[in-house]
């Protein structure tokens, strides 16, 4: 996404960036003042005093801690781990399960900032074991980003540590008291005067905040980071193969949620109250293939990739679980009255099997999965044999941070450049598959120019790339209540 380069003093070349703030002095232990009434599953209880009297550990916090441990140990994705962990907590209420999910996702998204905060309140980071740190992260997240009552966060934090490492409960009691006091000073400076403080306040690595600011400008980067910390809205796509929009809207309306249609993408709706997704009549729509969950930006990309004219051969590269496959075929039915013949490529055979099952469930019989290395497509498919091609490249995913909280603390600057190189190779190979007169769509879910406009520009500067002309570009901007940030360009091969 092309953005004006910022002229702020916080640019990468600027030496005036706040130095790392040294850990604060050990503050005198004192009982945090009670502020407001407890929320959610917080319970008023006598202070544990480090002995656990009268305090019952919240199952939501226990589950969140267990999720965090598995995510850490396996380098896993929190969305994949959460359902299995919660299922093991027999009798856990829906409220506690939701609380556990919120905390687990939040801890994952703010991990580096939480660890910096915890370390401020330790004599040495080596003072605690990793499983105790897992527990302290839960309390740290509550104190810094949920605004929870310090009294409950401390007592529950002690009990959480006790449940994991009983001998560490005394240390936890001391550290948590310090954390409750230190949290009042967070983010330890003025975000308007320091990029480092701004990054800390939004729980972003400094390097990533710098890069966003340099590409977007300070205000847009700040808005972007804040939006990444908001709950993602829920959009659904009506599958035109199996359902009519009006019928789906009626079901959701009767279930208790209004639907806001997209202004630009047919069949796309914002679900005003996501709680209806748990209702049987709404779940039935998903089970029978009438609807699927997909962000509006992803639906816009699929709509762009679906040709304006009917085609006989479509190639999808990077099919994954097949969501865009379903979206494009639904668009084809809306435009041409039929699904289109499609070859869907992925480099993992199990994804092809999953794609076949999902496509069948959504009423699609015209898709052939193909397991192949997309950088060597010419070895598996004849060149110039497709009327339309979508190459949905693997990317940094920065445009989807609120849905994939692991990314911001796992991604490195070097990986972005490495991905851009792979993305270019995939685009070049995909272009070979396009017939003269056919269309080629390149898509990412990131905001960085290195992966977006620069890949397209590099390709079009080649002798082969000169044969392609840009027809249309889609670049969505992340907002707190809107879609994710995706990028796509449709090119036509002129010769």
Short mmCIF file of C-alpha atoms in Angstrom, two decimals, residues 167-477:
data_model
loop_
_atom_site.label_atom_id
_atom_site.label_comp_id
_atom_site.label_asym_id
_atom_site.label_seq_id
_atom_site.Cartn_x
_atom_site.Cartn_y
_atom_site.Cartn_z
CA UNK A 167 6.76 -22.70 46.16
CA UNK A 168 6.74 -19.59 43.96
CA UNK A 169 3.54 -18.11 45.40
CA UNK A 170 5.41 -15.93 47.89
CA UNK A 171 7.58 -14.42 45.17
CA UNK A 172 4.51 -13.97 42.99
CA UNK A 173 2.72 -12.11 45.78
CA UNK A 174 5.60 -9.65 46.06
CA UNK A 175 6.03 -9.19 42.32
CA UNK A 176 2.32 -8.79 41.65
CA UNK A 177 2.03 -6.09 44.32
CA UNK A 178 4.84 -4.19 42.63
CA UNK A 179 3.21 -4.70 39.24
CA UNK A 180 -0.09 -3.29 40.47
CA UNK A 181 1.66 -0.07 41.53
CA UNK A 182 3.91 0.13 38.47
CA UNK A 183 0.93 -0.35 36.13
CA UNK A 184 -0.37 3.08 37.14
CA UNK A 185 2.63 4.68 35.41
CA UNK A 186 2.30 2.70 32.18
CA UNK A 187 3.42 3.38 29.41
CA UNK A 188 6.19 5.25 31.27
CA UNK A 189 6.26 8.39 29.19
CA UNK A 190 4.25 10.48 26.74
CA UNK A 191 3.22 8.59 23.55
CA UNK A 192 2.95 11.95 21.74
CA UNK A 193 6.63 12.66 22.34
CA UNK A 194 8.28 9.27 22.00
CA UNK A 195 7.79 6.56 19.41
CA UNK A 196 9.07 4.00 21.90
CA UNK A 197 6.40 4.98 24.43
CA UNK A 198 3.76 4.96 21.70
CA UNK A 199 4.85 1.46 20.63
CA UNK A 200 4.76 0.29 24.23
CA UNK A 201 1.31 1.76 24.82
CA UNK A 202 -0.03 -0.20 21.81
CA UNK A 203 2.04 -3.34 22.57
CA UNK A 204 4.03 -3.23 19.34
CA UNK A 205 7.72 -4.05 18.84
CA UNK A 206 9.60 -0.80 18.32
CA UNK A 207 10.98 -1.85 14.93
CA UNK A 208 7.49 -2.63 13.65
CA UNK A 209 6.05 0.65 14.94
CA UNK A 210 8.93 2.50 13.24
CA UNK A 211 8.30 0.78 9.93
CA UNK A 212 4.59 1.46 10.03
CA UNK A 213 5.20 5.09 10.87
CA UNK A 214 7.76 5.56 8.10
CA UNK A 215 5.43 4.05 5.49
CA UNK A 216 2.10 5.46 6.69
CA UNK A 217 2.90 8.59 8.63
CA UNK A 218 2.56 8.98 12.38
CA UNK A 219 -1.20 9.49 12.62
CA UNK A 220 -2.17 6.66 10.31
CA UNK A 221 0.33 4.31 11.94
CA UNK A 222 -1.07 5.18 15.38
CA UNK A 223 -4.61 4.55 14.17
CA UNK A 224 -3.48 1.28 12.61
CA UNK A 225 -1.87 0.02 15.83
CA UNK A 226 -4.92 0.94 17.87
CA UNK A 227 -7.20 -0.84 15.40
CA UNK A 228 -5.00 -3.95 15.66
CA UNK A 229 -5.84 -4.09 19.37
CA UNK A 230 -9.60 -3.86 18.83
CA UNK A 231 -11.91 -6.84 18.51
CA UNK A 232 -12.26 -7.85 14.87
CA UNK A 233 -15.75 -7.38 13.40
CA UNK A 234 -17.52 -10.42 11.96
CA UNK A 235 -18.36 -10.46 8.27
CA UNK A 236 -20.12 -13.28 6.46
CA UNK A 237 -20.41 -14.13 2.78
CA UNK A 238 -23.63 -15.52 1.35
CA UNK A 239 -22.89 -18.47 -0.92
CA UNK A 240 -24.93 -17.78 -4.05
CA UNK A 241 -24.63 -21.44 -5.05
CA UNK A 242 -26.88 -22.48 -2.19
CA UNK A 243 -28.73 -19.46 -0.84
CA UNK A 244 -30.37 -16.14 -1.58
CA UNK A 245 -29.22 -13.04 0.28
CA UNK A 246 -32.71 -12.12 1.45
CA UNK A 247 -33.28 -15.55 3.02
CA UNK A 248 -29.99 -15.43 4.94
CA UNK A 249 -30.64 -11.89 6.15
CA UNK A 250 -34.07 -13.01 7.40
CA UNK A 251 -32.58 -15.87 9.42
CA UNK A 252 -30.06 -13.56 11.09
CA UNK A 253 -32.73 -10.97 11.74
CA UNK A 254 -35.00 -13.51 13.41
CA UNK A 255 -32.05 -14.78 15.44
CA UNK A 256 -31.51 -11.29 16.83
CA UNK A 257 -28.84 -9.57 14.74
CA UNK A 258 -29.18 -6.94 12.06
CA UNK A 259 -27.01 -7.34 8.97
CA UNK A 260 -25.25 -4.42 7.32
CA UNK A 261 -24.58 -5.05 3.61
CA UNK A 262 -21.22 -4.10 2.16
CA UNK A 263 -21.30 -1.04 -0.06
CA UNK A 264 -18.85 -2.58 -2.51
CA UNK A 265 -18.96 -6.40 -2.28
CA UNK A 266 -22.13 -8.31 -3.26
CA UNK A 267 -23.16 -10.98 -0.76
CA UNK A 268 -20.98 -9.53 2.03
CA UNK A 269 -22.60 -8.55 5.34
CA UNK A 270 -21.39 -7.23 8.68
CA UNK A 271 -22.96 -9.18 11.55
CA UNK A 272 -23.99 -6.58 14.10
CA UNK A 273 -24.27 -9.01 17.01
CA UNK A 274 -21.86 -11.93 16.70
CA UNK A 275 -23.55 -13.78 19.56
CA UNK A 276 -26.16 -15.03 17.09
CA UNK A 277 -23.51 -17.26 15.51
CA UNK A 278 -24.07 -19.68 18.39
CA UNK A 279 -27.80 -20.02 17.72
CA UNK A 280 -28.92 -23.28 16.07
CA UNK A 281 -30.75 -21.65 13.17
CA UNK A 282 -27.66 -19.60 12.28
CA UNK A 283 -25.27 -22.51 12.75
CA UNK A 284 -27.43 -24.45 10.31
CA UNK A 285 -26.60 -21.92 7.59
CA UNK A 286 -22.90 -22.69 8.02
CA UNK A 287 -23.45 -26.43 8.22
CA UNK A 288 -25.41 -26.55 4.96
CA UNK A 289 -22.94 -24.32 3.09
CA UNK A 290 -25.19 -21.27 2.73
CA UNK A 291 -22.71 -18.87 4.37
CA UNK A 292 -19.10 -18.69 5.46
CA UNK A 293 -17.18 -16.29 7.68
CA UNK A 294 -14.78 -14.08 5.73
CA UNK A 295 -13.50 -10.57 6.29
CA UNK A 296 -14.87 -7.96 3.91
CA UNK A 297 -11.38 -7.22 2.58
CA UNK A 298 -10.81 -10.88 1.67
CA UNK A 299 -14.19 -10.91 -0.06
CA UNK A 300 -13.20 -7.79 -2.01
CA UNK A 301 -10.05 -9.54 -3.22
CA UNK A 302 -12.05 -12.59 -4.32
CA UNK A 303 -14.49 -10.35 -6.17
CA UNK A 304 -11.59 -8.63 -7.93
CA UNK A 305 -10.04 -11.96 -8.93
CA UNK A 306 -13.28 -13.32 -10.38
CA UNK A 307 -13.22 -12.25 -14.06
CA UNK A 308 -15.82 -9.90 -15.49
CA UNK A 309 -16.35 -12.31 -18.37
CA UNK A 310 -17.10 -16.04 -18.24
CA UNK A 311 -14.01 -18.24 -18.45
CA UNK A 312 -13.23 -21.88 -19.12
CA UNK A 313 -10.03 -22.23 -17.11
CA UNK A 314 -9.18 -20.56 -13.81
CA UNK A 315 -6.02 -21.14 -11.77
CA UNK A 316 -5.86 -20.38 -8.04
CA UNK A 317 -2.42 -20.41 -6.44
CA UNK A 318 -2.22 -20.58 -2.64
CA UNK A 319 -5.66 -22.07 -2.10
CA UNK A 320 -5.13 -22.91 1.58
CA UNK A 321 -8.39 -23.92 3.24
CA UNK A 322 -10.32 -22.80 0.19
CA UNK A 323 -12.19 -19.77 1.51
CA UNK A 324 -11.37 -17.63 -1.53
CA UNK A 325 -12.17 -20.64 -3.71
CA UNK A 326 -15.69 -20.64 -2.30
CA UNK A 327 -15.97 -16.86 -2.58
CA UNK A 328 -14.86 -16.77 -6.21
CA UNK A 329 -17.19 -19.58 -7.22
CA UNK A 330 -20.08 -17.83 -5.48
CA UNK A 331 -19.18 -14.66 -7.40
CA UNK A 332 -19.11 -16.67 -10.63
CA UNK A 333 -22.66 -17.86 -9.98
CA UNK A 334 -23.75 -14.27 -9.34
CA UNK A 335 -22.12 -13.10 -12.58
CA UNK A 336 -22.43 -16.03 -14.99
CA UNK A 337 -25.05 -18.26 -13.41
CA UNK A 338 -22.60 -21.16 -12.97
CA UNK A 339 -19.41 -22.21 -11.23
CA UNK A 340 -16.23 -22.12 -13.32
CA UNK A 341 -13.63 -24.85 -13.99
CA UNK A 342 -10.78 -24.22 -11.56
CA UNK A 343 -7.44 -25.74 -10.64
CA UNK A 344 -6.47 -24.86 -7.04
CA UNK A 345 -2.80 -25.21 -6.13
CA UNK A 346 -1.24 -25.58 -2.71
CA UNK A 347 2.07 -27.14 -1.67
CA UNK A 348 0.53 -29.33 1.06
CA UNK A 349 -1.52 -32.37 0.11
CA UNK A 350 -3.64 -32.25 3.27
CA UNK A 351 -4.87 -28.79 2.27
CA UNK A 352 -6.01 -30.18 -1.06
CA UNK A 353 -8.02 -32.83 0.76
CA UNK A 354 -9.55 -30.21 3.01
CA UNK A 355 -10.33 -28.02 0.02
CA UNK A 356 -12.17 -30.87 -1.73
CA UNK A 357 -14.35 -31.48 1.32
CA UNK A 358 -15.13 -27.81 1.83
CA UNK A 359 -15.88 -27.22 -1.84
CA UNK A 360 -18.30 -30.15 -1.89
CA UNK A 361 -20.01 -28.86 1.25
CA UNK A 362 -20.57 -25.53 -0.48
CA UNK A 363 -21.98 -27.13 -3.62
CA UNK A 364 -18.87 -26.76 -5.79
CA UNK A 365 -17.94 -29.64 -8.09
CA UNK A 366 -15.77 -27.78 -10.60
CA UNK A 367 -12.55 -27.48 -8.55
CA UNK A 368 -9.54 -29.77 -8.98
CA UNK A 369 -6.95 -29.54 -6.17
CA UNK A 370 -3.32 -29.84 -7.23
CA UNK A 371 -0.36 -30.29 -4.89
CA UNK A 372 2.65 -28.54 -6.41
CA UNK A 373 5.45 -26.07 -5.76
CA UNK A 374 4.04 -22.80 -7.10
CA UNK A 375 7.56 -21.57 -7.85
CA UNK A 376 7.86 -24.39 -10.40
CA UNK A 377 4.37 -24.43 -11.88
CA UNK A 378 5.72 -24.81 -15.40
CA UNK A 379 6.76 -28.34 -14.47
CA UNK A 380 3.18 -29.26 -13.50
CA UNK A 381 1.00 -27.20 -15.85
CA UNK A 382 1.25 -25.99 -19.44
CA UNK A 383 2.03 -22.31 -19.81
CA UNK A 384 -0.56 -19.88 -21.20
CA UNK A 385 -3.37 -22.31 -20.42
CA UNK A 386 -5.61 -20.25 -18.10
CA UNK A 387 -8.01 -17.40 -18.78
CA UNK A 388 -7.60 -16.07 -15.24
CA UNK A 389 -5.11 -16.63 -12.42
CA UNK A 390 -5.14 -15.61 -8.76
CA UNK A 391 -1.86 -15.81 -6.86
CA UNK A 392 -2.65 -15.34 -3.17
CA UNK A 393 0.90 -15.18 -1.89
CA UNK A 394 2.21 -16.04 1.59
CA UNK A 395 3.01 -12.73 3.25
CA UNK A 396 3.81 -11.09 6.58
CA UNK A 397 0.08 -10.87 7.36
CA UNK A 398 0.44 -7.50 9.08
CA UNK A 399 -2.96 -6.44 7.78
CA UNK A 400 -4.60 -9.17 9.87
CA UNK A 401 -2.87 -8.68 13.24
CA UNK A 402 -6.11 -8.50 15.23
CA UNK A 403 -7.11 -11.94 13.89
CA UNK A 404 -3.62 -13.46 14.16
CA UNK A 405 -2.11 -12.11 17.39
CA UNK A 406 1.04 -14.24 17.13
CA UNK A 407 2.40 -12.31 14.16
CA UNK A 408 3.59 -9.07 15.75
CA UNK A 409 6.06 -10.69 18.16
CA UNK A 410 7.23 -13.49 15.84
CA UNK A 411 7.78 -11.46 12.68
CA UNK A 412 11.18 -9.94 11.92
CA UNK A 413 12.22 -7.20 9.50
CA UNK A 414 14.41 -9.68 7.63
CA UNK A 415 11.45 -11.98 7.06
CA UNK A 416 9.57 -9.21 5.26
CA UNK A 417 12.34 -8.88 2.69
CA UNK A 418 12.60 -12.66 2.35
CA UNK A 419 8.85 -12.90 1.76
CA UNK A 420 8.97 -10.15 -0.84
CA UNK A 421 11.54 -12.16 -2.79
CA UNK A 422 9.39 -15.30 -2.67
CA UNK A 423 6.29 -13.29 -3.60
CA UNK A 424 8.05 -11.96 -6.69
CA UNK A 425 9.05 -15.46 -7.77
CA UNK A 426 5.46 -16.67 -7.34
CA UNK A 427 4.11 -13.75 -9.36
CA UNK A 428 6.53 -14.40 -12.23
CA UNK A 429 5.62 -18.09 -12.37
CA UNK A 430 1.90 -17.34 -12.12
CA UNK A 431 2.16 -14.88 -15.00
CA UNK A 432 3.47 -17.64 -17.27
CA UNK A 433 0.16 -19.48 -16.85
CA UNK A 434 -1.97 -16.61 -18.22
CA UNK A 435 -3.24 -16.70 -21.80
CA UNK A 436 -2.79 -13.55 -23.90
CA UNK A 437 -5.82 -11.40 -23.10
CA UNK A 438 -6.29 -13.14 -19.74
CA UNK A 439 -6.14 -11.61 -16.27
CA UNK A 440 -3.72 -12.10 -13.39
CA UNK A 441 -4.55 -11.05 -9.80
CA UNK A 442 -1.82 -10.67 -7.18
CA UNK A 443 -3.00 -10.54 -3.55
CA UNK A 444 -1.57 -10.11 -0.04
CA UNK A 445 -2.90 -9.33 3.43
CA UNK A 446 -0.15 -6.93 4.41
CA UNK A 447 0.42 -3.17 4.31
CA UNK A 448 4.11 -3.04 3.45
CA UNK A 449 5.16 -1.64 0.08
CA UNK A 450 8.00 -4.16 -0.12
CA UNK A 451 5.41 -6.93 -0.45
CA UNK A 452 2.82 -4.96 -2.39
CA UNK A 453 3.52 -2.18 -4.88
CA UNK A 454 7.26 -2.88 -5.12
CA UNK A 455 6.66 -6.50 -6.13
CA UNK A 456 4.29 -5.36 -8.88
CA UNK A 457 6.66 -2.59 -10.02
CA UNK A 458 9.62 -4.98 -10.11
CA UNK A 459 7.63 -7.47 -12.18
CA UNK A 460 6.38 -4.88 -14.66
CA UNK A 461 9.91 -3.56 -15.23
CA UNK A 462 10.94 -6.93 -16.67
CA UNK A 463 10.68 -7.67 -20.38
CA UNK A 464 8.00 -10.27 -19.70
CA UNK A 465 6.14 -8.03 -17.22
CA UNK A 466 5.84 -5.27 -19.81
CA UNK A 467 3.11 -7.36 -21.45
CA UNK A 468 0.84 -6.84 -18.44
CA UNK A 469 -1.17 -3.70 -17.73
CA UNK A 470 -2.76 -2.80 -14.39
CA UNK A 471 -6.57 -2.81 -14.59
CA UNK A 472 -7.57 -2.24 -10.99
CA UNK A 473 -6.10 -2.09 -7.49
CA UNK A 474 -7.78 -2.84 -4.17
CA UNK A 475 -6.08 -1.59 -0.99
CA UNK A 476 -8.22 -1.64 2.14
CA UNK A 477 -7.29 0.28 5.29
#
